[in-house]
PDB file of C-alpha atoms in Angstrom:
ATOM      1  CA  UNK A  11     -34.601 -66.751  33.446  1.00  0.00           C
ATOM      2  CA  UNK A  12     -37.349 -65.282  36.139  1.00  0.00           C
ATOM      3  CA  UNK A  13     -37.538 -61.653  36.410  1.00  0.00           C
ATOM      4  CA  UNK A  14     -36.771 -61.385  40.146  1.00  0.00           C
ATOM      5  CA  UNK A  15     -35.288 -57.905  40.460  1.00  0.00           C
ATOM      6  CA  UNK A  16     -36.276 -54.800  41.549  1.00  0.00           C
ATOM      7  CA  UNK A  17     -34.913 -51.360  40.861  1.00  0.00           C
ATOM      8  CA  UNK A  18     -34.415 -49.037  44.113  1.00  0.00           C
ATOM      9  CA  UNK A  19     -33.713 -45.431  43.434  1.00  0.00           C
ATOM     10  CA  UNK A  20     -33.495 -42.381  46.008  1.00  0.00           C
ATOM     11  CA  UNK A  21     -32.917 -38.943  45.489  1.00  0.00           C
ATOM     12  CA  UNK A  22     -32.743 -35.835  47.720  1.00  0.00           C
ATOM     13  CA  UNK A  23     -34.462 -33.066  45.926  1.00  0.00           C
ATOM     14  CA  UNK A  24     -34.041 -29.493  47.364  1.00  0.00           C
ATOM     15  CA  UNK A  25     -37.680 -28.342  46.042  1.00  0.00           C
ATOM     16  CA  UNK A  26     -41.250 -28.755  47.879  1.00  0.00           C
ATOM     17  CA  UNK A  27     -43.105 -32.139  47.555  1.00  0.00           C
ATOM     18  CA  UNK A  28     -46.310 -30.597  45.751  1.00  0.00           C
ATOM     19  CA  UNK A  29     -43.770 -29.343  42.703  1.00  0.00           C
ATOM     20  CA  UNK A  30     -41.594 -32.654  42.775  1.00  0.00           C
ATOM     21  CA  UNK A  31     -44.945 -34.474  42.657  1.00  0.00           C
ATOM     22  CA  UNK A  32     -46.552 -32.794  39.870  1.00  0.00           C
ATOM     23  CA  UNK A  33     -43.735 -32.375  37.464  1.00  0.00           C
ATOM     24  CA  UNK A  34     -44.265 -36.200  37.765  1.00  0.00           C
ATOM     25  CA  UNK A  35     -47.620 -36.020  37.462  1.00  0.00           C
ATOM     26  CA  UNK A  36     -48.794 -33.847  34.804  1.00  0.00           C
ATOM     27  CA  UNK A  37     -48.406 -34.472  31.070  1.00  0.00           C
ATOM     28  CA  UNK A  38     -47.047 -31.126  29.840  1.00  0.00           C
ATOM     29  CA  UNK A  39     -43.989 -31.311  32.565  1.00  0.00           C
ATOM     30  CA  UNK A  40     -43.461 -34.804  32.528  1.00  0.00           C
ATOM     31  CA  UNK A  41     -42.658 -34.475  28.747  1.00  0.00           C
ATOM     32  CA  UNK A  42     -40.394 -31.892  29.673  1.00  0.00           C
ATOM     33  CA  UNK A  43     -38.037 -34.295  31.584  1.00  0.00           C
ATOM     34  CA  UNK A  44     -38.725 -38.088  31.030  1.00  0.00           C
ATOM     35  CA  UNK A  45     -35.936 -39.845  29.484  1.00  0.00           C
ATOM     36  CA  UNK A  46     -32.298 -40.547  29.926  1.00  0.00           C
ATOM     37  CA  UNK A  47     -29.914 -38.551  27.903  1.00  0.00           C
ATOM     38  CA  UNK A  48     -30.489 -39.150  24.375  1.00  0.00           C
ATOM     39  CA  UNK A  49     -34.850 -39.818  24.679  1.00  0.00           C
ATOM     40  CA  UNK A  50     -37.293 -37.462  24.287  1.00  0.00           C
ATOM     41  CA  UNK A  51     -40.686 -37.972  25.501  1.00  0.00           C
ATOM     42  CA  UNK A  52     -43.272 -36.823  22.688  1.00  0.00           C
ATOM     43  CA  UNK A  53     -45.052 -34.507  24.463  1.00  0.00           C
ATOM     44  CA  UNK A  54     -48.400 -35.523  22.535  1.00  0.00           C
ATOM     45  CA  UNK A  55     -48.389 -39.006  23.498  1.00  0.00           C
ATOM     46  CA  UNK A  56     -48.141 -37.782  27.470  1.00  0.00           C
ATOM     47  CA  UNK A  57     -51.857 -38.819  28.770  1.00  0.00           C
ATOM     48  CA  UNK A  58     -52.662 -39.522  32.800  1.00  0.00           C
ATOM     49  CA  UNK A  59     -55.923 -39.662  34.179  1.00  0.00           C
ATOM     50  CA  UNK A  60     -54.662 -39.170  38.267  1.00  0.00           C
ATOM     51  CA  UNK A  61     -56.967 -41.199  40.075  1.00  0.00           C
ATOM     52  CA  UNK A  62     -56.936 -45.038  41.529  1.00  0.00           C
ATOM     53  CA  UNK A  63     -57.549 -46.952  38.527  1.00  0.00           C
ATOM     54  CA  UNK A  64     -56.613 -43.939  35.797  1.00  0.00           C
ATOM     55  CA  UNK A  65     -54.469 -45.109  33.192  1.00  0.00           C
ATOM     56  CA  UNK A  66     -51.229 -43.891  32.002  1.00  0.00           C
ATOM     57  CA  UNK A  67     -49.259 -43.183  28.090  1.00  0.00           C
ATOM     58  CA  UNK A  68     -46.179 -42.421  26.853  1.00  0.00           C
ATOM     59  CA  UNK A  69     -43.507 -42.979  24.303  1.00  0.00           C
ATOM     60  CA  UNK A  70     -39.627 -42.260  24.384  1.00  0.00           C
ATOM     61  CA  UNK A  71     -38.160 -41.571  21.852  1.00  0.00           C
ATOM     62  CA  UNK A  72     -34.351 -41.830  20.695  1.00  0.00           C
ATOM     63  CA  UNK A  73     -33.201 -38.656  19.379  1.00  0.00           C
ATOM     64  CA  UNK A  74     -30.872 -40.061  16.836  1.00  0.00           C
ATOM     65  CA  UNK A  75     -32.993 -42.940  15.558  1.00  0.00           C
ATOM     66  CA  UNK A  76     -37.116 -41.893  15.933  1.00  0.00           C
ATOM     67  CA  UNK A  77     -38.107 -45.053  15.104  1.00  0.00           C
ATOM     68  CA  UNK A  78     -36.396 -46.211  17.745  1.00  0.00           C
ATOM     69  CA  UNK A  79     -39.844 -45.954  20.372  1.00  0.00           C
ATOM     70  CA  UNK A  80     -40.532 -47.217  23.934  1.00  0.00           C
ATOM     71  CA  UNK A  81     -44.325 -47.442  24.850  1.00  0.00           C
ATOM     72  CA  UNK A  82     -45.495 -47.271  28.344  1.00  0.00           C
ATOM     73  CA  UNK A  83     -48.574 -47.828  28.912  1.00  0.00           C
ATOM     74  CA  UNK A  84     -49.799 -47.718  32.922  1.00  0.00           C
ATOM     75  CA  UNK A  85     -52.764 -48.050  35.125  1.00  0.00           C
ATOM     76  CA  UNK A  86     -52.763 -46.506  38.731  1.00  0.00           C
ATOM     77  CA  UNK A  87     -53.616 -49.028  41.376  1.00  0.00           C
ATOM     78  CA  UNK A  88     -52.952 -46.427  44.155  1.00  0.00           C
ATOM     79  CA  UNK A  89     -52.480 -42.963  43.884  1.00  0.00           C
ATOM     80  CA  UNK A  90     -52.313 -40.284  47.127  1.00  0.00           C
ATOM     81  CA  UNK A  91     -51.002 -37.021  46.093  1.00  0.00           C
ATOM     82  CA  UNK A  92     -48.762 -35.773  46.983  1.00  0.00           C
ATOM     83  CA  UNK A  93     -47.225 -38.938  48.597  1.00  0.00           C
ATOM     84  CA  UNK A  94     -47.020 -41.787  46.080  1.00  0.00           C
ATOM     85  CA  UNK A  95     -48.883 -43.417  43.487  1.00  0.00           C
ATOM     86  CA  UNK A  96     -48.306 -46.564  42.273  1.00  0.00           C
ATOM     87  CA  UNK A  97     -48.696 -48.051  38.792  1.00  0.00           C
ATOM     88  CA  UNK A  98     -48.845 -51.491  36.695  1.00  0.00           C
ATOM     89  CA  UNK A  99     -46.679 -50.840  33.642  1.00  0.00           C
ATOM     90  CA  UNK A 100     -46.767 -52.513  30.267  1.00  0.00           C
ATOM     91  CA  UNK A 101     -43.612 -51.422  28.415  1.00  0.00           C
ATOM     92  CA  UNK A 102     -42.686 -52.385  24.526  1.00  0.00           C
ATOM     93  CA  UNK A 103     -40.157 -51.482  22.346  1.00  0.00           C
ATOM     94  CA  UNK A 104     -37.688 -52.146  25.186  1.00  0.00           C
ATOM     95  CA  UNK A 105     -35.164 -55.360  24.146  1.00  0.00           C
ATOM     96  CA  UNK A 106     -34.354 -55.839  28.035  1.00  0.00           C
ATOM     97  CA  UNK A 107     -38.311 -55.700  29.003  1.00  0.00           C
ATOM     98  CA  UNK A 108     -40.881 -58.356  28.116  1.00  0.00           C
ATOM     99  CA  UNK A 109     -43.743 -56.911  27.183  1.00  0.00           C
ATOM    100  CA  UNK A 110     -45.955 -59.637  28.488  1.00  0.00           C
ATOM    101  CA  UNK A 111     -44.854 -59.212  31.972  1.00  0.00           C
ATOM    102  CA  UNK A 112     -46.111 -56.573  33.543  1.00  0.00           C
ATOM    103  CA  UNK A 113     -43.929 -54.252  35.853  1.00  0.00           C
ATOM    104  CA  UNK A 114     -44.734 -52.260  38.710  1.00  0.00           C
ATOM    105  CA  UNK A 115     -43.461 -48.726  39.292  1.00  0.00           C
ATOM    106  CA  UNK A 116     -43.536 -47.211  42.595  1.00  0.00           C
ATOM    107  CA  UNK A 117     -42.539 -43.355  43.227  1.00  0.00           C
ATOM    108  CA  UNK A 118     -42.610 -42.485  46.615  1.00  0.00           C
ATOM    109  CA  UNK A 119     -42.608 -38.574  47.922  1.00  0.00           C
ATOM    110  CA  UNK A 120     -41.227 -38.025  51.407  1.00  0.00           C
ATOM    111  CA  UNK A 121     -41.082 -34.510  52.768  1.00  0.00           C
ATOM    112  CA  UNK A 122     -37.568 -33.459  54.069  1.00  0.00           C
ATOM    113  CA  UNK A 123     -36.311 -30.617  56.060  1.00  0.00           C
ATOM    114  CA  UNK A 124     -38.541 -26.865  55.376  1.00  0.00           C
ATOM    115  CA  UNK A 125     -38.889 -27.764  51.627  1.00  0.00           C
ATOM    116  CA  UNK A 126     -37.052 -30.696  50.504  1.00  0.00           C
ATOM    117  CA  UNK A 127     -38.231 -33.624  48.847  1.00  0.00           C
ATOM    118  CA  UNK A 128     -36.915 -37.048  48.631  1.00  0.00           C
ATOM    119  CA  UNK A 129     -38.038 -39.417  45.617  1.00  0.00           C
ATOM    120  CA  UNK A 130     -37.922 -43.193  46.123  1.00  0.00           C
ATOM    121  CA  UNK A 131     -38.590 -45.378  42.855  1.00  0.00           C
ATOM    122  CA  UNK A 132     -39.328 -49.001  43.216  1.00  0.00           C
ATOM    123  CA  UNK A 133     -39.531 -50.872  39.741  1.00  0.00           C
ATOM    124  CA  UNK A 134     -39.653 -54.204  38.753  1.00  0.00           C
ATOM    125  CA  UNK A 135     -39.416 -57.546  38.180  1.00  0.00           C
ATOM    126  CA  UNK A 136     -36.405 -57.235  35.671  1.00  0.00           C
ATOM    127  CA  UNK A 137     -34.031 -60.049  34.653  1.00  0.00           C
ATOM    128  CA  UNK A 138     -31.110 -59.450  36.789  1.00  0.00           C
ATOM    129  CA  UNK A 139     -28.976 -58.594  33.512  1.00  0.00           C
ATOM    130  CA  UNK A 140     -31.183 -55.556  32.572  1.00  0.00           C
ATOM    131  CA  UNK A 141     -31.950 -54.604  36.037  1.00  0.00           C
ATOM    132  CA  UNK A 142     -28.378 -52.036  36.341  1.00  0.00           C
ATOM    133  CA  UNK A 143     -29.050 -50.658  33.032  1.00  0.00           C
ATOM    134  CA  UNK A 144     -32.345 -49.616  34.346  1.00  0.00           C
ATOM    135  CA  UNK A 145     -31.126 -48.478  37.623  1.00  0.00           C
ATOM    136  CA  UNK A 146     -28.421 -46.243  35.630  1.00  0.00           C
ATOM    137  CA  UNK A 147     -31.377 -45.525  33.589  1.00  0.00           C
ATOM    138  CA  UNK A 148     -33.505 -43.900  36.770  1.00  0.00           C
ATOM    139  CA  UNK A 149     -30.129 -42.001  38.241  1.00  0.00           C
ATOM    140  CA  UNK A 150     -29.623 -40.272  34.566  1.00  0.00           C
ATOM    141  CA  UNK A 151     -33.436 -39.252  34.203  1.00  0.00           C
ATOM    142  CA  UNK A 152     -33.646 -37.750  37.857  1.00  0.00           C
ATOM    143  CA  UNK A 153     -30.640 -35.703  37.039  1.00  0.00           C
ATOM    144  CA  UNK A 154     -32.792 -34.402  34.432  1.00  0.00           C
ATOM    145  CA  UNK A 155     -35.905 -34.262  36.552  1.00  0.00           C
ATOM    146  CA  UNK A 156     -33.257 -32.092  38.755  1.00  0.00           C
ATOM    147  CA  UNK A 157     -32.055 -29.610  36.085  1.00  0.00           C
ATOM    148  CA  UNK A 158     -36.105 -29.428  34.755  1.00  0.00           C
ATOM    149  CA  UNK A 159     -36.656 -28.064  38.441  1.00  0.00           C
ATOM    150  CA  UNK A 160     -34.242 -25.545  38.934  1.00  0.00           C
ATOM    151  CA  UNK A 161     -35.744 -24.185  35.871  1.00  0.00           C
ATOM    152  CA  UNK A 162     -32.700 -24.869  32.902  1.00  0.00           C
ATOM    153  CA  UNK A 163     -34.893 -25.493  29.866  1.00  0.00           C
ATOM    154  CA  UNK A 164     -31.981 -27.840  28.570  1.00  0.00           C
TER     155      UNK A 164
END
């Protein structure tokens, strides 16, 4: 089967674009968040060089099974901060992702109201039969990314 689908995610975040754009964008916070329930992001595998053309690493982790590791692996191919960047992804370790096709992930930052934020992920190709996992996927990490900002360490 092709892998024809893309992911579309929004949120409304209630926090200014600069601190919903790094937390993103820098290692140490990213590692903080990343992952649906049940991952962990090593925080020593976090790398991002934020520029057009910088490259991108991380691995999730499974907290009940650690050899149980996803690999992302990323180079920017546009990057305006605090608006968007855009990145061509390489994941392994993922059954519903083939690591020979590349992905593209696209997180888009639009000011709202006096300091709100809201974050639009675009992500794809995926086979349509993995594509709601990793929808569900998104929604579950961005509730994360949601209790990392209003400052619960959890």
């Amino acid at each position: 089967m092709t892998a024809n689908v893309m992911v579309v995610v929004e949120r409304q975040f209630d926090y200014p674009r600069p601190l919903v754009f790094r937390a993103w964008t820098e290692p140490a916070e990213m590692a903080r968040w990343r992952g649906s329930p049940g991952w962990h992001v090593e925080t020593e595998t976090v790398t991002s060089d934020l520029r057009l053309g910088g490259r991108h690493h991380h691995v999730k982790v499974r907290d009940n099974d650690p050899t149980t590791r996803v690999t992302t692996d990323a180079v920017f191919t546009e990057y305006f901060e605090p608006d968007v960047f855009v990145a061509r992804q390489r994941i392994t370790g993922d059954p519903g992702i083939d690591p020979d096709t590349p992905l593209e992930l696209r997180v888009e930052f639009t000011k709202t109201g006096r300091d709100g934020t809201l974050v639009r992920i675009v992500q794809g190709p995926y086979d349509m039969e993995v594509a709601g996992y990793h929808g569900r996927g998104w929604e579950r990490e961005l509730d994360r990314l949601d209790t990392y900002l209003a400052g619960d360490p959890a």
